[in-house]
PDB file of C-alpha atoms in Angstrom:
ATOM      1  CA  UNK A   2      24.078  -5.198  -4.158  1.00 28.00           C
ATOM      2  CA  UNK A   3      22.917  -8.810  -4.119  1.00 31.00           C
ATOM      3  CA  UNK A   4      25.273 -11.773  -3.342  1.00 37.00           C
ATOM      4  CA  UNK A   5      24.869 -14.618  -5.214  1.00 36.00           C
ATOM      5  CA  UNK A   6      26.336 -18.240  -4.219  1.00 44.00           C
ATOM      6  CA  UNK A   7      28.306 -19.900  -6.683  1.00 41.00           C
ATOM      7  CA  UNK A   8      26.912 -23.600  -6.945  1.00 42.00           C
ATOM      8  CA  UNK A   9      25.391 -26.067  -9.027  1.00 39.00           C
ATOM      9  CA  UNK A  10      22.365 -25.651 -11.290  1.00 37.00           C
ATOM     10  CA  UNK A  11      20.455 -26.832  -8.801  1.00 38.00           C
ATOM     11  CA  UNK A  12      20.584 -23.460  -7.158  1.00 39.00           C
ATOM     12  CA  UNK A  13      19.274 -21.329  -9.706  1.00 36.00           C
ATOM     13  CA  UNK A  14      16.196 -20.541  -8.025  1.00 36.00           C
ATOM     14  CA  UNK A  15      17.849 -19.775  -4.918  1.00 36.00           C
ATOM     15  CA  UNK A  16      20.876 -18.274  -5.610  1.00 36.00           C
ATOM     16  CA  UNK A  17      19.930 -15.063  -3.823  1.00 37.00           C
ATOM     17  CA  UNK A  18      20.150 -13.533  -0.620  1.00 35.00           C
ATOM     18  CA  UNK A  19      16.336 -13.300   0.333  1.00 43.00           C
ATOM     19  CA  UNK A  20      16.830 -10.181   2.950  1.00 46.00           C
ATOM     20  CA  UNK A  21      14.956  -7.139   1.181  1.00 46.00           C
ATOM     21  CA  UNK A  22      17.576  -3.992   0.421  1.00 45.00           C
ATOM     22  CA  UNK A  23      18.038  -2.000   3.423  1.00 49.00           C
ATOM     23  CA  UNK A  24      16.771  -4.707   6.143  1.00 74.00           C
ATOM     24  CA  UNK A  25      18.257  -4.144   9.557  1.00 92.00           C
ATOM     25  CA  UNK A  26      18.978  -7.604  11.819  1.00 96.00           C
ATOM     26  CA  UNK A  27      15.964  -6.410  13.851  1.00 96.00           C
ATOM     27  CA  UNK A  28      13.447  -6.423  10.562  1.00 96.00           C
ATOM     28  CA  UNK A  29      15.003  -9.593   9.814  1.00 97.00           C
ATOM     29  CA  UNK A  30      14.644 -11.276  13.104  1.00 97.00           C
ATOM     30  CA  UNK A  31      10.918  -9.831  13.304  1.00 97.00           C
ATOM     31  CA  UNK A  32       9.881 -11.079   9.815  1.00 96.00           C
ATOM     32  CA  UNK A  33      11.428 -14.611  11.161  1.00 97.00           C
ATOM     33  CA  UNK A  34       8.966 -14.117  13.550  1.00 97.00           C
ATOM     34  CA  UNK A  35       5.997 -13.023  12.234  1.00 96.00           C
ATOM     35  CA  UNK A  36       5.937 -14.696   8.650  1.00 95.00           C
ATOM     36  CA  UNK A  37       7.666 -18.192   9.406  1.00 96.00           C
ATOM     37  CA  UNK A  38       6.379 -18.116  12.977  1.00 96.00           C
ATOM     38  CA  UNK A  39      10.170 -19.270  13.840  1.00 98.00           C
ATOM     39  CA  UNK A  40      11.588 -18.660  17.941  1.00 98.00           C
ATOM     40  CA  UNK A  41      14.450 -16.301  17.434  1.00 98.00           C
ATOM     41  CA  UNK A  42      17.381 -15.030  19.746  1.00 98.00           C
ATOM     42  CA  UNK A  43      19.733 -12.403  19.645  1.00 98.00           C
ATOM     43  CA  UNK A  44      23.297 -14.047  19.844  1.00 98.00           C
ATOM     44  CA  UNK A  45      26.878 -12.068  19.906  1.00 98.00           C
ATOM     45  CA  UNK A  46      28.287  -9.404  17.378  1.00 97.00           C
ATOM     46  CA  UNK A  47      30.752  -7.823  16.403  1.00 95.00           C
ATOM     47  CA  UNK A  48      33.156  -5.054  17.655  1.00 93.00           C
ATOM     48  CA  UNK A  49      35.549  -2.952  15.672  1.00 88.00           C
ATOM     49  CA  UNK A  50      39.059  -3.337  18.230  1.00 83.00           C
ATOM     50  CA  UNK A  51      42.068  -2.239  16.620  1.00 81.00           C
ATOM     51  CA  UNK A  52      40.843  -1.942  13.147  1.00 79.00           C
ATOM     52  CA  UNK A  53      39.830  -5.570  13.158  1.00 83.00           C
ATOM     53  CA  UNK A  54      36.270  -7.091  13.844  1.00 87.00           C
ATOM     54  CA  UNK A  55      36.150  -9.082  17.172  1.00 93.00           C
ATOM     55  CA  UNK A  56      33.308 -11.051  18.786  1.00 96.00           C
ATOM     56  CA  UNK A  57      31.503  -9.718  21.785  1.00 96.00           C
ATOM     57  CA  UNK A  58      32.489 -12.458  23.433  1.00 96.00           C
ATOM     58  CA  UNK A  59      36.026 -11.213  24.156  1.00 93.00           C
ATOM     59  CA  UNK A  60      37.866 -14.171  23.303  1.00 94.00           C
ATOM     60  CA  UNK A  61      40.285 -13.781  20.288  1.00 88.00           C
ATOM     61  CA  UNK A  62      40.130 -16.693  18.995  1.00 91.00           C
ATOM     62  CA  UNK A  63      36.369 -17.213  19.080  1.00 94.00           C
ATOM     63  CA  UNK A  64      35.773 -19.846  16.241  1.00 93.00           C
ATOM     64  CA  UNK A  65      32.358 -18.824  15.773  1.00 95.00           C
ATOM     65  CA  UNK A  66      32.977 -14.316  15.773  1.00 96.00           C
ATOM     66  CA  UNK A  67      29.824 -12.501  16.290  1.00 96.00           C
ATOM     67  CA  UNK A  68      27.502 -15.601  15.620  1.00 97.00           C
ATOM     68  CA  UNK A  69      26.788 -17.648  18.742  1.00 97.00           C
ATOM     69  CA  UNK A  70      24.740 -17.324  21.787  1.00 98.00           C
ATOM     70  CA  UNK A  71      26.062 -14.783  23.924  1.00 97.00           C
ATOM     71  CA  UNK A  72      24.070 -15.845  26.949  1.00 95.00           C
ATOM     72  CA  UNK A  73      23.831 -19.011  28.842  1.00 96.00           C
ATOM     73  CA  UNK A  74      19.884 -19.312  29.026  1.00 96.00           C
ATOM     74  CA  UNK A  75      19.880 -18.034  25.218  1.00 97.00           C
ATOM     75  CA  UNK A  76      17.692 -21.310  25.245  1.00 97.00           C
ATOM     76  CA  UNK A  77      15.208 -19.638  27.320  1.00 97.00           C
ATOM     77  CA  UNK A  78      15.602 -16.111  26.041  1.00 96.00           C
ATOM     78  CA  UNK A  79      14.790 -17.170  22.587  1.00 97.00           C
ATOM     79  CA  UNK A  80      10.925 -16.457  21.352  1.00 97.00           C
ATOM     80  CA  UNK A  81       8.392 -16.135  18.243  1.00 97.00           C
ATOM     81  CA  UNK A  82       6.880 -12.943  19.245  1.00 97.00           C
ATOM     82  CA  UNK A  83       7.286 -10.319  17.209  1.00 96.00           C
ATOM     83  CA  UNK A  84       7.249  -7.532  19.800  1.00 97.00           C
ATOM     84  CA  UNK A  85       9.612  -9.500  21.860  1.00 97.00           C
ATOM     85  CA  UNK A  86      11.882  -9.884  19.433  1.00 97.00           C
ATOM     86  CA  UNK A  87      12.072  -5.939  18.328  1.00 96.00           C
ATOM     87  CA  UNK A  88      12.639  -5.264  22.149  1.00 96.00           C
ATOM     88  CA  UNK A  89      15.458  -7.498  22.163  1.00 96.00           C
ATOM     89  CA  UNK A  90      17.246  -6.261  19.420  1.00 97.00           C
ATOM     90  CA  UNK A  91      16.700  -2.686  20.055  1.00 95.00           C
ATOM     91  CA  UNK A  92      18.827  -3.182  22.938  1.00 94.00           C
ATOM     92  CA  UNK A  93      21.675  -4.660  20.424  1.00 94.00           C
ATOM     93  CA  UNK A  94      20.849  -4.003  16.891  1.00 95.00           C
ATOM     94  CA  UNK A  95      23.801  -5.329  15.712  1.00 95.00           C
ATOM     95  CA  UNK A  96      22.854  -8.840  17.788  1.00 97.00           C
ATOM     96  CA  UNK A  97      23.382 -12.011  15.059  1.00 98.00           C
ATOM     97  CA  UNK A  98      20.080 -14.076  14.747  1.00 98.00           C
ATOM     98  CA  UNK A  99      20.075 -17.410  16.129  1.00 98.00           C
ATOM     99  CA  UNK A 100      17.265 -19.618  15.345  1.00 98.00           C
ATOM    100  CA  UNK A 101      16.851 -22.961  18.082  1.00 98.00           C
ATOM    101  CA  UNK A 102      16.414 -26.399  16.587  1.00 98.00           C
ATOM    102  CA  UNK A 103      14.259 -28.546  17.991  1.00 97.00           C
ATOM    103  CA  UNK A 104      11.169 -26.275  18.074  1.00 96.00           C
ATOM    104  CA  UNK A 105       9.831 -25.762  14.874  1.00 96.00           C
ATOM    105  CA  UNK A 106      12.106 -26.986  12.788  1.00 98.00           C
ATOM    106  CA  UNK A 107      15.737 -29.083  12.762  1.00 98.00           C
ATOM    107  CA  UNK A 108      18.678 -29.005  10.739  1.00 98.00           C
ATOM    108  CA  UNK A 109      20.186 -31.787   8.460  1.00 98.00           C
ATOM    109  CA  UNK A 110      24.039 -30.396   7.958  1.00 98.00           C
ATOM    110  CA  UNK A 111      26.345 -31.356   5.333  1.00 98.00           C
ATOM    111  CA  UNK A 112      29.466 -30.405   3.276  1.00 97.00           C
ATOM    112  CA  UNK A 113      28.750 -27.659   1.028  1.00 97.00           C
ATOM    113  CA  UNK A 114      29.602 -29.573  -2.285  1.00 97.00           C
ATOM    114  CA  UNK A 115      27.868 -32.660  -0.710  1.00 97.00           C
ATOM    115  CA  UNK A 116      24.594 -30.355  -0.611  1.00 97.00           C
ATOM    116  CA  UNK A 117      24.920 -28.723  -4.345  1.00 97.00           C
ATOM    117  CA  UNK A 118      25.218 -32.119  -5.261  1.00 96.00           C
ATOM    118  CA  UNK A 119      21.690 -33.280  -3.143  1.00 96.00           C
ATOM    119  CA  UNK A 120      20.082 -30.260  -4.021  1.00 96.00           C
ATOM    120  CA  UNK A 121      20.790 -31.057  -7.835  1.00 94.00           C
ATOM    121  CA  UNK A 122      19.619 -34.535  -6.819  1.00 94.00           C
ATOM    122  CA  UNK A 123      16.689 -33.386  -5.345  1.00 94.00           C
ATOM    123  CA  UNK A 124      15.231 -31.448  -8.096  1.00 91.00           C
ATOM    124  CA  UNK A 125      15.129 -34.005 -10.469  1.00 93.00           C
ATOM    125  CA  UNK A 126      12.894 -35.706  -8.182  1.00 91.00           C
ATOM    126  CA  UNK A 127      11.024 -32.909  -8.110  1.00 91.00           C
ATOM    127  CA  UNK A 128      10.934 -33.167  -3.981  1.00 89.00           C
ATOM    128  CA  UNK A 129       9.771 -30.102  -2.208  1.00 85.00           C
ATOM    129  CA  UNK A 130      12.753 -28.717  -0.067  1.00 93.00           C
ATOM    130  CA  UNK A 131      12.557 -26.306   2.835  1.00 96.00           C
ATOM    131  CA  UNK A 132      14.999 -23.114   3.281  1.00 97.00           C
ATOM    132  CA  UNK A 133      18.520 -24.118   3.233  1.00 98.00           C
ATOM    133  CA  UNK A 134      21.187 -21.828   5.146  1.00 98.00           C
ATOM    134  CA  UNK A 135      24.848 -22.258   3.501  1.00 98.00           C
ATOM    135  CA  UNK A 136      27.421 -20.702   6.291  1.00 97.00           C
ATOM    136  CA  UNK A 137      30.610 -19.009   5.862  1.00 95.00           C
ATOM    137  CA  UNK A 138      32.310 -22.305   7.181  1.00 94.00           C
ATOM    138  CA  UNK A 139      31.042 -23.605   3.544  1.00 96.00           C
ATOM    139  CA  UNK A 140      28.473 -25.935   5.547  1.00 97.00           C
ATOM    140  CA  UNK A 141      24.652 -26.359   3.982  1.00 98.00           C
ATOM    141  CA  UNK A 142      21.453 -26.896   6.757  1.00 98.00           C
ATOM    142  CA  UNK A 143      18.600 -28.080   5.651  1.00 98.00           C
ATOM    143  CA  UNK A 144      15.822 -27.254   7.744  1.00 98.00           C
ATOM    144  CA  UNK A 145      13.243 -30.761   8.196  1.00 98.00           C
ATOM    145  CA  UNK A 146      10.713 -31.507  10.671  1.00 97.00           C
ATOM    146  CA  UNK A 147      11.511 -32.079  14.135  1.00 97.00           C
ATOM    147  CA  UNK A 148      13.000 -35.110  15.040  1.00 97.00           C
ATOM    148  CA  UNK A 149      15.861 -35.714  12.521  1.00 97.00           C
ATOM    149  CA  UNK A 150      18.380 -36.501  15.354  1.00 95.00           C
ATOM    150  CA  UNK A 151      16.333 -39.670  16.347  1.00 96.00           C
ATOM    151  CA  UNK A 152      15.683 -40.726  12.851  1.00 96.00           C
ATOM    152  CA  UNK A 153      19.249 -40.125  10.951  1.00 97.00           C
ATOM    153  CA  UNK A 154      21.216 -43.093  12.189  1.00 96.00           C
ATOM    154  CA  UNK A 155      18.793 -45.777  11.511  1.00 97.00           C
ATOM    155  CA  UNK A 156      17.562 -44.477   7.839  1.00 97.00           C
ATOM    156  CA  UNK A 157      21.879 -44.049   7.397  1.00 97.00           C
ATOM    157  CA  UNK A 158      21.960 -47.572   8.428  1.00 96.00           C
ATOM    158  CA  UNK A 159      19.153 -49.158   6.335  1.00 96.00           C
ATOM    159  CA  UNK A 160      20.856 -47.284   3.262  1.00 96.00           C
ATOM    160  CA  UNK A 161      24.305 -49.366   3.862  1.00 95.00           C
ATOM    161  CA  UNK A 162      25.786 -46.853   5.198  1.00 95.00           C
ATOM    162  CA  UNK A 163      27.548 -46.421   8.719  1.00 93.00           C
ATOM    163  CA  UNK A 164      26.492 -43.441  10.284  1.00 87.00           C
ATOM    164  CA  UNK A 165      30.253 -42.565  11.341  1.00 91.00           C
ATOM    165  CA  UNK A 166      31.458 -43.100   7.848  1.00 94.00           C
ATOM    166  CA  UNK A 167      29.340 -39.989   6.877  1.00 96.00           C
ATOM    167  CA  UNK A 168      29.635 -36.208   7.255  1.00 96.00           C
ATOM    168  CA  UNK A 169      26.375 -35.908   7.724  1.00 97.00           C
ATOM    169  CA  UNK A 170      24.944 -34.619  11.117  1.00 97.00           C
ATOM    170  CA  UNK A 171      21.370 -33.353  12.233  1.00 98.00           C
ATOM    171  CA  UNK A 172      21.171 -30.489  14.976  1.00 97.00           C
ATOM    172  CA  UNK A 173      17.404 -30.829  17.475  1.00 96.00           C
ATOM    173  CA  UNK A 174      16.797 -29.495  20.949  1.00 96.00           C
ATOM    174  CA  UNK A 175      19.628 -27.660  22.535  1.00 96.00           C
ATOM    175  CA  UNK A 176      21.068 -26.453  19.293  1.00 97.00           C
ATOM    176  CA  UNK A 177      20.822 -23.623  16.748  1.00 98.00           C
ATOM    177  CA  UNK A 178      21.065 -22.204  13.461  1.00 98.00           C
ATOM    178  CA  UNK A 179      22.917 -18.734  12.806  1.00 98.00           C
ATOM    179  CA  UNK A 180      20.428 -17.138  10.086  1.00 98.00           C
ATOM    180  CA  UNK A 181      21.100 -15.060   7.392  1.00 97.00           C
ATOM    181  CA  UNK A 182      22.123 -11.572   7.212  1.00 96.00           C
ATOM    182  CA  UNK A 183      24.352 -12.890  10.600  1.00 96.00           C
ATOM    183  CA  UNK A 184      27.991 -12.228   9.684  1.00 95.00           C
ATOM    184  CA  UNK A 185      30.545 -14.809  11.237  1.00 94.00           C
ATOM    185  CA  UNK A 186      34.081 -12.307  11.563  1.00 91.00           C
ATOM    186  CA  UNK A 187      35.899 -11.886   8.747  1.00 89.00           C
ATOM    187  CA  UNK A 188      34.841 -14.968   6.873  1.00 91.00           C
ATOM    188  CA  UNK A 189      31.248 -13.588   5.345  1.00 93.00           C
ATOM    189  CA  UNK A 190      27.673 -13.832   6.218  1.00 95.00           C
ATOM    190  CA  UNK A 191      25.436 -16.457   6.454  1.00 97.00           C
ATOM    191  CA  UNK A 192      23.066 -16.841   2.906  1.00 96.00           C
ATOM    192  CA  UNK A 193      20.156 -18.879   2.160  1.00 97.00           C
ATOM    193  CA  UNK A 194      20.761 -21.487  -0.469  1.00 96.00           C
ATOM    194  CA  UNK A 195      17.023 -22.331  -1.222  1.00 95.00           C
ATOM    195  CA  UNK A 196      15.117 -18.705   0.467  1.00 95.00           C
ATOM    196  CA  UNK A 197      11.932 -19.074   2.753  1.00 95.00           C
ATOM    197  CA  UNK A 198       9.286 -18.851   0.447  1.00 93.00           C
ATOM    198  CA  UNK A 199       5.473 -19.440   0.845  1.00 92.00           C
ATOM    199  CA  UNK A 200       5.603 -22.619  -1.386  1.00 91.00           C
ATOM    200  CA  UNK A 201       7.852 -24.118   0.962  1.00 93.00           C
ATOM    201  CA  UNK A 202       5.891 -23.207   4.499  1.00 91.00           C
ATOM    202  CA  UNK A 203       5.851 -26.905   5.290  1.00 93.00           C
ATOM    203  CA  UNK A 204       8.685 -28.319   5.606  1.00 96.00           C
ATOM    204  CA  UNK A 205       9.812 -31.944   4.642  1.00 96.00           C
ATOM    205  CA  UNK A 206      10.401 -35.256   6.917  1.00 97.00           C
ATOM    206  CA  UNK A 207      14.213 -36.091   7.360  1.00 97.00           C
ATOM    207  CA  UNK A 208      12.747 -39.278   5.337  1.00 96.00           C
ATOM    208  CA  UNK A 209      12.248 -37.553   2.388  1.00 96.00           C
ATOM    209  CA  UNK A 210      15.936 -35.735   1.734  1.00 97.00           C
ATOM    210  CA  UNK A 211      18.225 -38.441   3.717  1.00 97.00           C
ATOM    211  CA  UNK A 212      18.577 -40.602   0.363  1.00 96.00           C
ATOM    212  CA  UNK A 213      19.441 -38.072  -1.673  1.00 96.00           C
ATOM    213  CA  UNK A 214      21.790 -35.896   1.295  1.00 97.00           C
ATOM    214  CA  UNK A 215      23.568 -39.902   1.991  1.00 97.00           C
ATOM    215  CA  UNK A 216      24.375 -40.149  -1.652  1.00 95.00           C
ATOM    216  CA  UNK A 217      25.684 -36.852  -1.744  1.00 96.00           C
ATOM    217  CA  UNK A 218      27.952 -37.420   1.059  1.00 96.00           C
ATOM    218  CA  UNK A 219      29.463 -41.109  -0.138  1.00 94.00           C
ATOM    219  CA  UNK A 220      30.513 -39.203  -3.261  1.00 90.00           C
ATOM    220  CA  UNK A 221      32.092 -36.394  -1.232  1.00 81.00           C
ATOM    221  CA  UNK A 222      34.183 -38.428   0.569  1.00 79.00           C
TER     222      UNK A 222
END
């Protein structure tokens, strides 16, 4: 059965989990691959122990179960082809998918009400958004073009705002995305708030959704 996120109007279009019925992590993490042309990496998962789900990890009180890198050089591990990818995950099927920022793609992050609210915003203005991941941890990532680390504070800045003042962060090189169907322990899985889509291939400049993601966050405060 479909999940559907409970949100503003501005979700209506995107209210559902994109994964097809029956998708495994490995068809996921392949069609990643092949149709968006995204790097992927298996990351940690998830282990029954004692009746209650645990991250691979080993430590109990992992604050990210079963959805983080499980390697150091995860970094290095991580690639966009499609036979790669099915040999990695056939070793772990149950691996979460990790996608690296910096690459193809970054990640503006925000509250989750402060990004119902933008993505409301947004559609009025009739701005064409990219996929947007909403995590378990009731955070939204909006994928942009490269770049958005080096950008955010000074567009923050010339919109009178202090870049401090905001909970609004962008994640480049070094960091990730968990993508969805990755579950993160007992608190749910990862869902896409606006699905990859073919109308949305190209993905915006931080430019373009910083007004609307800054005004979302000064009213969230």
């Amino acid at each position: 059965m479909e999940e559907t996120i409970p949100g503003t109007h501005a979700a209506h279009t995107a209210a559902h989990i994109p994964q097809q019925r029956g998708d495994s992590l490995l068809e996921t993490a392949v069609r990643y691959a092949e149709e968006r042309h995204w790097d992927v990496v298996p990351g940690t998962w998830l282990e029954a122990v004692d009746g209650t789900q645990r991250c691979s990890c080993g430590d109990p009180g992992c604050a990210a179960p079963g959805a983080h890198p499980a390697r150091a050089d995860w970094a290095a591990q991580a690639t966009g082809s499609a036979g790669a990818v099915r040999r990695l995950w056939q070793q772990q099927p149950t691996a979460s998918i990790l996608l690296p920022t910096g690459r193809t793609f970054d990640a503006l992050c925000v509250p989750e009400t402060a990004g119902f609210l933008a993505l409301a915003r947004l559609e009025r203005m009739e701005l064409t958004l990219g996929p947007v991941i909403l995590t378990p941890q009731r955070r939204m990532r909006f994928l942009v073009l490269p770049g958005a680390g080096a950008k955010l504070p000074g567009l923050v800045r010339r919109l009178g705002w202090s870049p401090g003042a905001l909970d609004l962060a962008a994640l480049g090189e070094g960091a990730y995305v968990a993508a969805p169907p990755t579950r993160c322990g007992s608190r749910g899985a990862v869902q896409w708030a606006c699905r990859p889509t073919p109308a949305n291939r190209w993905l915006p400049d931080t430019e373009e959704l910083v007004p609307a993601l800054t005004y979302a966050c000064g009213r969230d405060r």
